[in-house]
Amino acid sequence: MVKKVDVLIIGLGPAGGAAAVAAAREGLSVLVIDRRKEVGLPVQCAEFIPLPMGKYAQSEGVIFQRITGMKSLLPSGAVEETEFPGLMIDRAAFDQALANEAARNGAVLQLESRLVRLDAAESRAWIKTALAEEEIEYRVLIAADGPHSTVAESLGLPELDIVHTRQYTVPLKQAYEDTDIWLSDAFPGGYGWLFPKGKFANLGLGADKHFTADLKTPLDALHSQLVAEGRVGEEISYRTGGAIPVGGLREQLVVGNIMLTGDAAGLTHPITGAGISAGVVSGERAGQAAAAWLNGQDKKAFADFEEDIRDQFETTLKRAVERRQWLNQHWKSEEAQKDAMHRKGWIAFPEYFSV
Ligand SMILES: Cc1cc2nc3c(=O)[nH]c(=O)nc-3n(C[C@H](O)[C@H](O)[C@H](O)COP(=O)(O)OP(=O)(O)OC[C@H]3O[C@@H](n4cnc5c(N)ncnc54)[C@H](O)[C@@H]3O)c2cc1C
């Protein structure tokens, strides 16, 4: 039998969770599916959110500690200290809190369920579970299925440019409230990071696979360096990584009655890789647009969603894409050994914002 829902949401990360809360609050029938066994797990994140996102992190056990500043380390050894107010969260708990809120508002959450096929013209989706394949008829579909979006692929939209990451969780020897960022030709197309999380720290890096496929050697070297400096311990309690879309906003965020959100929409910042905030904001906005379209008969609701998201994010993302393209011409050259290139390519420096 074909299941019918008002809103089908693919993916239960920050974008899908926020979309489900917003749509369910408006009284729509909402089904969210995710291929994972447990919401938010395994964690693939450095777990930093900017301060304004704190309102979505109020459930018990979500916030770990605050962050006040950023230290950006340049190849010469120079360090730039800037304000960087934010919070370190338990990312799984953050995603779970959003999912629980969606369920409290009446959304149905279905895990271990994967979107395998979409007929956008007929508003039908096929979901594979452990037991069977289900057919679902939706009125609105929200794609919140991350960097390798099956929805986008089914719609024939182009694949997003990706940066690969690798991260270790290690013991932190002293309490710390800054995040450290290493800018270096050793991490071409990305950077190294340390985000303190209570007695631990997430130590990781990203790099563009066009320049290097090996993330382990530079991450092990960074880890050894910090062990030698007495800042972190040797033991690695958790290893993770994942893909970060870095190509900027998709050309289309709406296709018929389908809206794309979060990483699936290319909303992740192409220089910093941050995407939780944009995921939540775009998801919430998509949920509201679904309600305006279905309840309020607002014919412009989808166009308004796209316009709002572009207004909020496009300028920032465009600059980041331009910087990325410029940096890509210089990695693995003399320029990449100098501070000047990194100053122009990283958000902490005024040069990043100059024309
Ligand atoms: C190592 C790493 C560190 C990061 N650190 C930070 C950070 O500190 N701060 C920050 O802001 N951002 C960070 N990011 C980026 C951030 O994690 C993403 O931008 C954010 O998760 C995007 O949310 P989303 O809901 O769009 O997608 P996701 O969180 O990726 O959620 C997508 C969901 O869709 C599901 N899914 C995918 N395909 C299907 C399918 N076919 N059927 C059913 N379900 C499907 C997946 O299982 C997943 O649960 C980091 C990313 C990585 C990889």
mmCIF file of C-alpha atoms and ligand atoms in Angstrom:
data_model
loop_
_atom_site.group_PDB
_atom_site.id
_atom_site.type_symbol
_atom_site.label_atom_id
_atom_site.label_comp_id
_atom_site.label_asym_id
_atom_site.label_seq_id
_atom_site.Cartn_x
_atom_site.Cartn_y
_atom_site.Cartn_z
ATOM 1 C CA MET A 1 0.000 0.000 0.000
ATOM 2 C CA VAL A 2 1.248 3.492 -0.810
ATOM 3 C CA LYS A 3 1.815 5.647 2.282
ATOM 4 C CA LYS A 4 0.720 9.290 1.930
ATOM 5 C CA VAL A 5 2.279 12.218 3.790
ATOM 6 C CA ASP A 6 2.210 15.985 3.524
ATOM 7 C CA VAL A 7 5.954 16.359 3.938
ATOM 8 C CA LEU A 8 8.625 13.747 3.379
ATOM 9 C CA ILE A 9 12.057 14.710 4.703
ATOM 10 C CA ILE A 10 15.110 12.770 3.606
ATOM 11 C CA GLY A 11 17.869 12.929 6.232
ATOM 12 C CA LEU A 12 17.751 13.542 9.971
ATOM 13 C CA GLY A 13 20.821 15.706 10.544
ATOM 14 C CA PRO A 14 20.493 19.349 11.661
ATOM 15 C CA ALA A 15 18.718 20.403 8.440
ATOM 16 C CA GLY A 16 16.216 17.534 8.436
ATOM 17 C CA GLY A 17 15.571 17.808 12.181
ATOM 18 C CA ALA A 18 14.918 21.548 12.002
ATOM 19 C CA ALA A 19 12.683 21.111 8.942
ATOM 20 C CA ALA A 20 10.668 18.417 10.717
ATOM 21 C CA VAL A 21 10.147 20.568 13.822
ATOM 22 C CA ALA A 22 8.956 23.544 11.764
ATOM 23 C CA ALA A 23 6.614 21.537 9.522
ATOM 24 C CA ALA A 24 5.173 19.364 12.321
ATOM 25 C CA ARG A 25 4.484 22.426 14.495
ATOM 26 C CA GLU A 26 2.192 23.688 11.727
ATOM 27 C CA GLY A 27 0.116 20.534 11.962
ATOM 28 C CA LEU A 28 1.329 18.838 8.781
ATOM 29 C CA SER A 29 1.833 15.084 8.584
ATOM 30 C CA VAL A 30 5.615 14.714 8.479
ATOM 31 C CA LEU A 31 7.705 11.628 7.846
ATOM 32 C CA VAL A 32 11.489 11.852 8.230
ATOM 33 C CA ILE A 33 13.645 8.978 7.088
ATOM 34 C CA ASP A 34 17.347 8.396 7.690
ATOM 35 C CA ARG A 35 19.557 5.495 6.680
ATOM 36 C CA ARG A 36 21.379 5.624 10.019
ATOM 37 C CA LYS A 37 20.594 3.276 12.937
ATOM 38 C CA GLU A 38 20.747 6.030 15.532
ATOM 39 C CA VAL A 39 20.221 9.755 15.083
ATOM 40 C CA GLY A 40 23.520 11.641 14.937
ATOM 41 C CA LEU A 41 25.755 8.579 15.091
ATOM 42 C CA PRO A 42 28.498 8.069 14.161
ATOM 43 C CA VAL A 43 29.525 11.689 14.822
ATOM 44 C CA GLN A 44 31.387 13.229 11.877
ATOM 45 C CA CYS A 45 32.006 16.719 13.191
ATOM 46 C CA ALA A 46 34.387 19.023 15.078
ATOM 47 C CA GLU A 47 31.318 19.998 17.144
ATOM 48 C CA PHE A 48 31.592 23.794 17.096
ATOM 49 C CA ILE A 49 28.543 26.027 16.724
ATOM 50 C CA PRO A 50 28.451 29.832 16.645
ATOM 51 C CA LEU A 51 26.889 31.436 19.713
ATOM 52 C CA PRO A 52 23.465 32.274 18.169
ATOM 53 C CA MET A 53 22.929 28.551 17.525
ATOM 54 C CA GLY A 54 22.953 28.084 21.306
ATOM 55 C CA LYS A 55 19.168 28.400 21.357
ATOM 56 C CA TYR A 56 18.978 25.040 19.572
ATOM 57 C CA ALA A 57 21.393 23.483 22.074
ATOM 58 C CA GLN A 58 19.445 23.972 25.296
ATOM 59 C CA SER A 59 18.629 20.308 25.991
ATOM 60 C CA GLU A 60 20.571 18.661 28.782
ATOM 61 C CA GLY A 61 23.951 17.278 27.807
ATOM 62 C CA VAL A 62 24.275 19.149 24.509
ATOM 63 C CA ILE A 63 26.666 21.977 25.437
ATOM 64 C CA PHE A 64 30.192 21.013 26.521
ATOM 65 C CA GLN A 65 31.977 24.309 26.889
ATOM 66 C CA ARG A 66 32.253 27.789 25.457
ATOM 67 C CA ILE A 67 34.765 29.040 22.942
ATOM 68 C CA THR A 68 35.896 32.632 23.033
ATOM 69 C CA GLY A 69 38.686 33.073 20.510
ATOM 70 C CA MET A 70 40.497 31.732 17.483
ATOM 71 C CA LYS A 71 44.256 31.459 17.068
ATOM 72 C CA SER A 72 45.223 31.290 13.396
ATOM 73 C CA LEU A 73 48.749 29.929 12.970
ATOM 74 C CA LEU A 74 50.654 30.941 9.841
ATOM 75 C CA PRO A 75 53.603 29.200 8.124
ATOM 76 C CA SER A 76 56.116 31.752 9.541
ATOM 77 C CA GLY A 77 54.988 30.871 13.077
ATOM 78 C CA ALA A 78 53.054 34.157 13.431
ATOM 79 C CA VAL A 79 49.773 33.805 15.309
ATOM 80 C CA GLU A 80 46.690 35.975 14.809
ATOM 81 C CA GLU A 81 44.291 36.055 17.755
ATOM 82 C CA THR A 82 40.687 36.985 17.018
ATOM 83 C CA GLU A 83 37.371 36.770 18.809
ATOM 84 C CA PHE A 84 35.391 33.679 17.901
ATOM 85 C CA PRO A 85 32.430 33.275 20.257
ATOM 86 C CA GLY A 86 30.780 29.900 20.128
ATOM 87 C CA LEU A 87 29.979 26.647 21.827
ATOM 88 C CA MET A 88 31.316 23.139 21.750
ATOM 89 C CA ILE A 89 28.498 20.630 21.634
ATOM 90 C CA ASP A 90 27.921 16.926 21.781
ATOM 91 C CA ARG A 91 26.902 16.716 18.137
ATOM 92 C CA ALA A 92 24.937 13.479 18.495
ATOM 93 C CA ALA A 93 22.981 14.963 21.407
ATOM 94 C CA PHE A 94 22.362 18.150 19.362
ATOM 95 C CA ASP A 95 20.902 16.186 16.440
ATOM 96 C CA GLN A 96 18.938 13.943 18.817
ATOM 97 C CA ALA A 97 17.420 16.937 20.627
ATOM 98 C CA LEU A 98 16.113 18.317 17.323
ATOM 99 C CA ALA A 99 14.766 14.895 16.359
ATOM 100 C CA ASN A 100 13.035 14.491 19.750
ATOM 101 C CA GLU A 101 11.452 17.932 19.394
ATOM 102 C CA ALA A 102 10.174 16.949 15.935
ATOM 103 C CA ALA A 103 8.698 13.721 17.349
ATOM 104 C CA ARG A 104 7.080 15.636 20.240
ATOM 105 C CA ASN A 105 5.364 17.796 17.624
ATOM 106 C CA GLY A 106 4.033 14.751 15.843
ATOM 107 C CA ALA A 107 6.628 14.019 13.146
ATOM 108 C CA VAL A 108 7.226 10.331 12.465
ATOM 109 C CA LEU A 109 10.915 9.417 12.454
ATOM 110 C CA GLN A 110 11.945 6.295 10.619
ATOM 111 C CA LEU A 111 15.547 5.127 10.924
ATOM 112 C CA GLU A 112 17.435 2.456 8.965
ATOM 113 C CA SER A 113 15.461 3.594 5.955
ATOM 114 C CA ARG A 114 17.167 4.716 2.780
ATOM 115 C CA LEU A 115 15.785 6.668 -0.136
ATOM 116 C CA VAL A 116 16.582 4.529 -3.150
ATOM 117 C CA ARG A 117 14.435 6.022 -5.898
ATOM 118 C CA LEU A 118 12.499 9.182 -6.569
ATOM 119 C CA ASP A 119 9.866 9.981 -9.171
ATOM 120 C CA ALA A 120 9.713 13.750 -8.786
ATOM 121 C CA ALA A 121 7.104 14.184 -11.535
ATOM 122 C CA GLU A 122 4.696 11.884 -9.666
ATOM 123 C CA SER A 123 5.783 12.986 -6.138
ATOM 124 C CA ARG A 124 6.685 9.440 -5.172
ATOM 125 C CA ALA A 125 9.662 8.070 -3.279
ATOM 126 C CA TRP A 126 10.825 4.526 -2.652
ATOM 127 C CA ILE A 127 12.350 3.777 0.735
ATOM 128 C CA LYS A 128 14.318 0.648 1.506
ATOM 129 C CA THR A 129 14.165 -0.668 5.076
ATOM 130 C CA ALA A 130 15.654 -3.851 6.538
ATOM 131 C CA LEU A 131 12.394 -5.652 5.831
ATOM 132 C CA ALA A 132 10.935 -4.196 2.671
ATOM 133 C CA GLU A 133 10.735 -1.454 0.107
ATOM 134 C CA GLU A 134 8.002 1.122 0.740
ATOM 135 C CA GLU A 135 6.406 3.550 -1.664
ATOM 136 C CA ILE A 136 5.552 6.983 -0.330
ATOM 137 C CA GLU A 137 3.458 9.687 -1.932
ATOM 138 C CA TYR A 138 4.336 13.151 -0.693
ATOM 139 C CA ARG A 139 2.998 16.653 -1.291
ATOM 140 C CA VAL A 140 6.310 18.350 -0.463
ATOM 141 C CA LEU A 141 9.750 16.779 -0.218
ATOM 142 C CA ILE A 142 12.647 18.332 1.720
ATOM 143 C CA ALA A 143 16.111 17.107 0.782
ATOM 144 C CA ALA A 144 18.297 17.166 3.897
ATOM 145 C CA ASP A 145 20.407 14.205 2.903
ATOM 146 C CA GLY A 146 23.859 15.703 3.166
ATOM 147 C CA PRO A 147 26.831 16.160 0.849
ATOM 148 C CA HIS A 148 26.131 13.108 -1.330
ATOM 149 C CA SER A 149 22.431 13.861 -1.686
ATOM 150 C CA THR A 150 20.458 11.041 -3.330
ATOM 151 C CA VAL A 151 17.625 13.499 -3.957
ATOM 152 C CA ALA A 152 19.915 15.876 -5.863
ATOM 153 C CA GLU A 153 21.343 12.965 -7.845
ATOM 154 C CA SER A 154 17.844 11.701 -8.705
ATOM 155 C CA LEU A 155 16.949 15.191 -9.937
ATOM 156 C CA GLY A 156 20.012 15.187 -12.200
ATOM 157 C CA LEU A 157 21.660 18.035 -10.281
ATOM 158 C CA PRO A 158 25.471 18.164 -10.432
ATOM 159 C CA GLU A 159 27.643 16.536 -7.761
ATOM 160 C CA LEU A 160 29.081 18.951 -5.230
ATOM 161 C CA ASP A 161 32.805 19.662 -4.915
ATOM 162 C CA ILE A 162 34.080 17.963 -1.788
ATOM 163 C CA VAL A 163 36.919 18.332 0.706
ATOM 164 C CA HIS A 164 37.887 15.270 2.738
ATOM 165 C CA THR A 165 38.577 15.370 6.455
ATOM 166 C CA ARG A 166 40.080 13.214 9.158
ATOM 167 C CA GLN A 167 39.783 13.808 12.900
ATOM 168 C CA TYR A 168 41.018 12.273 16.185
ATOM 169 C CA THR A 169 39.593 12.906 19.639
ATOM 170 C CA VAL A 170 42.514 13.134 22.057
ATOM 171 C CA PRO A 171 42.969 14.024 25.760
ATOM 172 C CA LEU A 172 43.502 17.738 26.368
ATOM 173 C CA LYS A 173 46.114 18.438 29.031
ATOM 174 C CA GLN A 174 44.861 21.859 30.141
ATOM 175 C CA ALA A 175 41.483 23.564 29.973
ATOM 176 C CA TYR A 176 41.330 25.774 26.870
ATOM 177 C CA GLU A 177 38.727 28.161 25.429
ATOM 178 C CA ASP A 178 40.212 28.966 22.023
ATOM 179 C CA THR A 179 40.190 27.088 18.789
ATOM 180 C CA ASP A 180 43.532 26.700 17.010
ATOM 181 C CA ILE A 181 43.683 26.791 13.220
ATOM 182 C CA TRP A 182 46.792 25.733 11.289
ATOM 183 C CA LEU A 183 47.178 27.282 7.849
ATOM 184 C CA SER A 184 49.792 25.436 5.881
ATOM 185 C CA ASP A 185 50.704 23.916 2.542
ATOM 186 C CA ALA A 186 50.686 20.606 4.434
ATOM 187 C CA PHE A 187 46.856 20.841 4.329
ATOM 188 C CA PRO A 188 46.214 21.991 0.751
ATOM 189 C CA GLY A 189 42.624 23.007 0.159
ATOM 190 C CA GLY A 190 41.895 22.868 3.866
ATOM 191 C CA TYR A 191 43.409 23.532 7.274
ATOM 192 C CA GLY A 192 44.254 21.868 10.574
ATOM 193 C CA TRP A 193 42.096 22.416 13.677
ATOM 194 C CA LEU A 194 41.944 21.862 17.388
ATOM 195 C CA PHE A 195 38.596 22.350 19.107
ATOM 196 C CA PRO A 196 38.706 21.850 22.895
ATOM 197 C CA LYS A 197 35.891 19.823 24.400
ATOM 198 C CA GLY A 198 36.294 19.690 28.175
ATOM 199 C CA LYS A 199 39.002 17.169 28.965
ATOM 200 C CA PHE A 200 39.278 16.223 25.299
ATOM 201 C CA ALA A 201 39.898 17.960 22.005
ATOM 202 C CA ASN A 202 38.859 17.300 18.430
ATOM 203 C CA LEU A 203 42.045 17.477 16.401
ATOM 204 C CA GLY A 204 41.569 17.242 12.678
ATOM 205 C CA LEU A 205 42.267 18.481 9.215
ATOM 206 C CA GLY A 206 40.779 18.784 5.796
ATOM 207 C CA ALA A 207 42.445 18.708 2.396
ATOM 208 C CA ASP A 208 41.434 18.654 -1.227
ATOM 209 C CA LYS A 209 41.974 15.247 -2.769
ATOM 210 C CA HIS A 210 43.127 16.883 -6.008
ATOM 211 C CA PHE A 211 46.257 17.895 -4.083
ATOM 212 C CA THR A 212 46.641 14.989 -1.677
ATOM 213 C CA ALA A 213 44.817 11.784 -0.829
ATOM 214 C CA ASP A 214 46.839 11.230 2.330
ATOM 215 C CA LEU A 215 45.327 12.860 5.403
ATOM 216 C CA LYS A 216 46.769 10.406 7.911
ATOM 217 C CA THR A 217 50.443 11.429 7.622
ATOM 218 C CA PRO A 218 49.860 15.162 8.224
ATOM 219 C CA LEU A 219 47.321 14.504 11.002
ATOM 220 C CA ASP A 220 49.692 12.088 12.765
ATOM 221 C CA ALA A 221 52.457 14.713 12.441
ATOM 222 C CA LEU A 222 50.231 17.441 13.939
ATOM 223 C CA HIS A 223 49.185 15.087 16.733
ATOM 224 C CA SER A 224 52.841 14.167 17.516
ATOM 225 C CA GLN A 225 53.798 17.845 17.545
ATOM 226 C CA LEU A 226 51.099 18.660 20.115
ATOM 227 C CA VAL A 227 52.015 15.607 22.212
ATOM 228 C CA ALA A 228 55.654 16.803 22.225
ATOM 229 C CA GLU A 229 54.487 20.281 23.290
ATOM 230 C CA GLY A 230 52.584 18.670 26.185
ATOM 231 C CA ARG A 231 49.219 19.997 24.991
ATOM 232 C CA VAL A 232 47.444 16.751 24.205
ATOM 233 C CA GLY A 233 47.791 13.085 25.083
ATOM 234 C CA GLU A 234 48.818 10.273 22.763
ATOM 235 C CA GLU A 235 45.704 8.173 23.159
ATOM 236 C CA ILE A 236 43.102 8.478 20.410
ATOM 237 C CA SER A 237 39.641 7.763 21.816
ATOM 238 C CA TYR A 238 37.641 8.362 18.622
ATOM 239 C CA ARG A 239 38.420 8.606 14.926
ATOM 240 C CA THR A 240 36.169 10.129 12.349
ATOM 241 C CA GLY A 241 36.103 12.106 9.122
ATOM 242 C CA GLY A 242 33.824 12.793 6.234
ATOM 243 C CA ALA A 243 33.037 14.908 3.238
ATOM 244 C CA ILE A 244 32.439 18.653 3.291
ATOM 245 C CA PRO A 245 30.865 20.306 0.250
ATOM 246 C CA VAL A 246 32.927 23.338 -0.767
ATOM 247 C CA GLY A 247 31.489 24.417 -4.117
ATOM 248 C CA GLY A 248 29.011 26.925 -2.717
ATOM 249 C CA LEU A 249 25.266 27.215 -3.145
ATOM 250 C CA ARG A 250 23.583 25.137 -5.815
ATOM 251 C CA GLU A 251 22.121 27.011 -8.754
ATOM 252 C CA GLN A 252 18.682 25.733 -7.827
ATOM 253 C CA LEU A 253 17.362 25.200 -4.299
ATOM 254 C CA VAL A 254 13.844 24.369 -5.440
ATOM 255 C CA VAL A 255 12.758 21.868 -8.074
ATOM 256 C CA GLY A 256 8.955 21.659 -8.352
ATOM 257 C CA ASN A 257 7.701 20.715 -4.886
ATOM 258 C CA ILE A 258 11.193 19.740 -3.639
ATOM 259 C CA MET A 259 13.397 22.029 -1.526
ATOM 260 C CA LEU A 260 17.099 21.410 -0.910
ATOM 261 C CA THR A 261 18.597 22.317 2.472
ATOM 262 C CA GLY A 262 21.864 22.138 4.424
ATOM 263 C CA ASP A 263 24.808 20.292 2.887
ATOM 264 C CA ALA A 264 22.539 18.943 0.138
ATOM 265 C CA ALA A 265 22.004 22.546 -0.980
ATOM 266 C CA GLY A 266 25.732 23.359 -0.849
ATOM 267 C CA LEU A 267 25.273 25.682 2.122
ATOM 268 C CA THR A 268 28.445 24.654 3.962
ATOM 269 C CA HIS A 269 31.063 27.424 4.099
ATOM 270 C CA PRO A 270 33.652 26.540 1.412
ATOM 271 C CA ILE A 271 36.565 27.895 3.478
ATOM 272 C CA THR A 272 35.721 26.987 7.083
ATOM 273 C CA GLY A 273 33.585 23.918 6.381
ATOM 274 C CA ALA A 274 30.993 25.062 8.926
ATOM 275 C CA GLY A 275 27.492 23.908 8.046
ATOM 276 C CA ILE A 276 25.445 23.193 11.173
ATOM 277 C CA SER A 277 24.042 26.686 11.444
ATOM 278 C CA ALA A 278 23.163 26.946 7.748
ATOM 279 C CA GLY A 279 21.624 23.480 7.961
ATOM 280 C CA VAL A 280 19.342 24.431 10.837
ATOM 281 C CA VAL A 281 18.382 27.808 9.344
ATOM 282 C CA SER A 282 17.621 26.416 5.885
ATOM 283 C CA GLY A 283 15.826 23.366 7.281
ATOM 284 C CA GLU A 284 13.613 25.465 9.495
ATOM 285 C CA ARG A 285 12.845 27.830 6.618
ATOM 286 C CA ALA A 286 11.978 24.904 4.328
ATOM 287 C CA GLY A 287 9.601 23.467 6.948
ATOM 288 C CA GLN A 288 7.867 26.836 7.213
ATOM 289 C CA ALA A 289 7.657 27.144 3.428
ATOM 290 C CA ALA A 290 6.080 23.679 3.200
ATOM 291 C CA ALA A 291 3.427 24.779 5.712
ATOM 292 C CA ALA A 292 2.792 28.077 3.908
ATOM 293 C CA TRP A 293 2.338 26.210 0.633
ATOM 294 C CA LEU A 294 0.160 23.413 2.006
ATOM 295 C CA ASN A 295 -1.862 25.221 4.689
ATOM 296 C CA GLY A 296 -1.859 28.757 3.436
ATOM 297 C CA GLN A 297 -2.081 28.040 -0.274
ATOM 298 C CA ASP A 298 0.805 30.468 -0.654
ATOM 299 C CA LYS A 299 1.888 29.867 -4.250
ATOM 300 C CA LYS A 300 5.088 31.865 -3.756
ATOM 301 C CA ALA A 301 6.201 29.922 -0.671
ATOM 302 C CA PHE A 302 8.937 27.917 -2.435
ATOM 303 C CA ALA A 303 10.261 30.928 -4.333
ATOM 304 C CA ASP A 304 10.307 32.898 -1.063
ATOM 305 C CA PHE A 305 12.281 30.091 0.587
ATOM 306 C CA GLU A 306 14.895 30.225 -2.160
ATOM 307 C CA GLU A 307 15.070 34.019 -2.049
ATOM 308 C CA ASP A 308 15.451 34.094 1.751
ATOM 309 C CA ILE A 309 18.226 31.529 1.759
ATOM 310 C CA ARG A 310 20.079 33.301 -1.057
ATOM 311 C CA ASP A 311 19.708 36.648 0.749
ATOM 312 C CA GLN A 312 21.171 35.193 3.927
ATOM 313 C CA PHE A 313 24.008 33.094 2.569
ATOM 314 C CA GLU A 314 24.866 33.818 -1.050
ATOM 315 C CA THR A 315 27.238 36.785 -0.605
ATOM 316 C CA THR A 316 29.292 35.030 2.069
ATOM 317 C CA LEU A 317 29.424 31.780 0.143
ATOM 318 C CA LYS A 318 30.366 33.499 -3.130
ATOM 319 C CA ARG A 319 33.341 35.200 -1.521
ATOM 320 C CA ALA A 320 34.434 31.907 0.015
ATOM 321 C CA VAL A 321 34.161 30.132 -3.359
ATOM 322 C CA GLU A 322 36.233 32.871 -5.027
ATOM 323 C CA ARG A 323 38.890 32.632 -2.325
ATOM 324 C CA ARG A 324 38.949 28.885 -2.669
ATOM 325 C CA GLN A 325 39.413 29.088 -6.432
ATOM 326 C CA TRP A 326 42.215 31.615 -5.943
ATOM 327 C CA LEU A 327 43.912 29.457 -3.288
ATOM 328 C CA ASN A 328 43.689 26.439 -5.590
ATOM 329 C CA GLN A 329 45.978 28.206 -8.056
ATOM 330 C CA HIS A 330 48.672 28.535 -5.393
ATOM 331 C CA TRP A 331 48.783 25.338 -3.336
ATOM 332 C CA LYS A 332 52.066 23.441 -3.622
ATOM 333 C CA SER A 333 53.904 26.520 -4.897
ATOM 334 C CA GLU A 334 56.326 29.073 -3.390
ATOM 335 C CA GLU A 335 53.336 31.290 -2.556
ATOM 336 C CA ALA A 336 51.848 28.633 -0.308
ATOM 337 C CA GLN A 337 54.932 28.780 1.935
ATOM 338 C CA LYS A 338 54.291 32.462 2.664
ATOM 339 C CA ASP A 339 51.893 34.030 5.164
ATOM 340 C CA ALA A 340 50.412 36.439 2.597
ATOM 341 C CA MET A 341 48.563 33.723 0.691
ATOM 342 C CA HIS A 342 47.007 32.290 3.832
ATOM 343 C CA ARG A 343 46.033 35.729 5.136
ATOM 344 C CA LYS A 344 44.027 36.310 1.985
ATOM 345 C CA GLY A 345 42.478 32.877 2.203
ATOM 346 C CA TRP A 346 41.333 32.683 5.820
ATOM 347 C CA ILE A 347 38.379 34.405 7.511
ATOM 348 C CA ALA A 348 40.345 35.718 10.521
ATOM 349 C CA PHE A 349 42.337 38.222 8.438
ATOM 350 C CA PRO A 350 41.190 41.571 7.000
ATOM 351 C CA GLU A 351 42.844 40.594 3.687
ATOM 352 C CA TYR A 352 40.182 37.889 3.289
ATOM 353 C CA PHE A 353 37.512 40.587 3.071
ATOM 354 C CA SER A 354 39.415 42.971 0.796
ATOM 355 C CA VAL A 355 38.651 43.089 -2.914
HETATM 356 C C1 LIG B 1 34.875 16.115 10.085
HETATM 357 C C2 LIG B 1 33.838 17.205 9.973
HETATM 358 C C3 LIG B 1 33.841 18.231 10.913
HETATM 359 C C4 LIG B 1 32.855 19.234 10.847
HETATM 360 N N1 LIG B 1 32.844 20.171 11.835
HETATM 361 C C5 LIG B 1 31.879 21.123 11.846
HETATM 362 C C6 LIG B 1 31.782 22.052 12.907
HETATM 363 O O1 LIG B 1 32.538 22.009 13.881
HETATM 364 N N2 LIG B 1 30.813 23.006 12.837
HETATM 365 C C7 LIG B 1 29.938 23.079 11.790
HETATM 366 O O2 LIG B 1 29.095 23.989 11.760
HETATM 367 N N3 LIG B 1 29.999 22.192 10.776
HETATM 368 C C8 LIG B 1 30.916 21.199 10.786
HETATM 369 N N4 LIG B 1 30.949 20.261 9.783
HETATM 370 C C9 LIG B 1 29.912 20.317 8.736
HETATM 371 C C10 LIG B 1 28.574 19.826 9.304
HETATM 372 O O3 LIG B 1 28.740 18.585 9.942
HETATM 373 C C11 LIG B 1 27.544 19.716 8.179
HETATM 374 O O4 LIG B 1 27.523 20.932 7.471
HETATM 375 C C12 LIG B 1 26.150 19.401 8.751
HETATM 376 O O5 LIG B 1 26.119 18.116 9.287
HETATM 377 C C13 LIG B 1 25.103 19.532 7.648
HETATM 378 O O6 LIG B 1 23.856 19.113 8.131
HETATM 379 P P1 LIG B 1 22.803 18.404 7.146
HETATM 380 O O7 LIG B 1 21.625 18.117 8.004
HETATM 381 O O8 LIG B 1 22.659 19.203 5.929
HETATM 382 O O9 LIG B 1 23.505 17.043 6.669
HETATM 383 P P2 LIG B 1 24.000 15.797 7.508
HETATM 384 O O10 LIG B 1 24.309 16.158 8.897
HETATM 385 O O11 LIG B 1 25.067 15.165 6.686
HETATM 386 O O12 LIG B 1 22.748 14.834 7.548
HETATM 387 C C14 LIG B 1 22.329 14.150 6.408
HETATM 388 C C15 LIG B 1 21.588 12.894 6.847
HETATM 389 O O13 LIG B 1 21.008 12.306 5.685
HETATM 390 C C16 LIG B 1 21.121 10.905 5.795
HETATM 391 N N5 LIG B 1 21.052 10.369 4.426
HETATM 392 C C17 LIG B 1 21.916 10.580 3.401
HETATM 393 N N6 LIG B 1 21.504 9.944 2.295
HETATM 394 C C18 LIG B 1 20.346 9.313 2.636
HETATM 395 C C19 LIG B 1 19.431 8.475 1.903
HETATM 396 N N7 LIG B 1 19.608 8.158 0.612
HETATM 397 N N8 LIG B 1 18.358 7.984 2.565
HETATM 398 C C20 LIG B 1 18.150 8.288 3.881
HETATM 399 N N9 LIG B 1 18.977 9.055 4.610
HETATM 400 C C21 LIG B 1 20.057 9.571 3.990
HETATM 401 C C22 LIG B 1 22.442 10.687 6.478
HETATM 402 O O14 LIG B 1 22.471 9.432 7.134
HETATM 403 C C23 LIG B 1 22.498 11.855 7.457
HETATM 404 O O15 LIG B 1 22.017 11.504 8.745
HETATM 405 C C24 LIG B 1 31.902 19.237 9.807
HETATM 406 C C25 LIG B 1 31.917 18.212 8.850
HETATM 407 C C26 LIG B 1 32.856 17.195 8.935
HETATM 408 C C27 LIG B 1 32.836 16.093 7.917
#
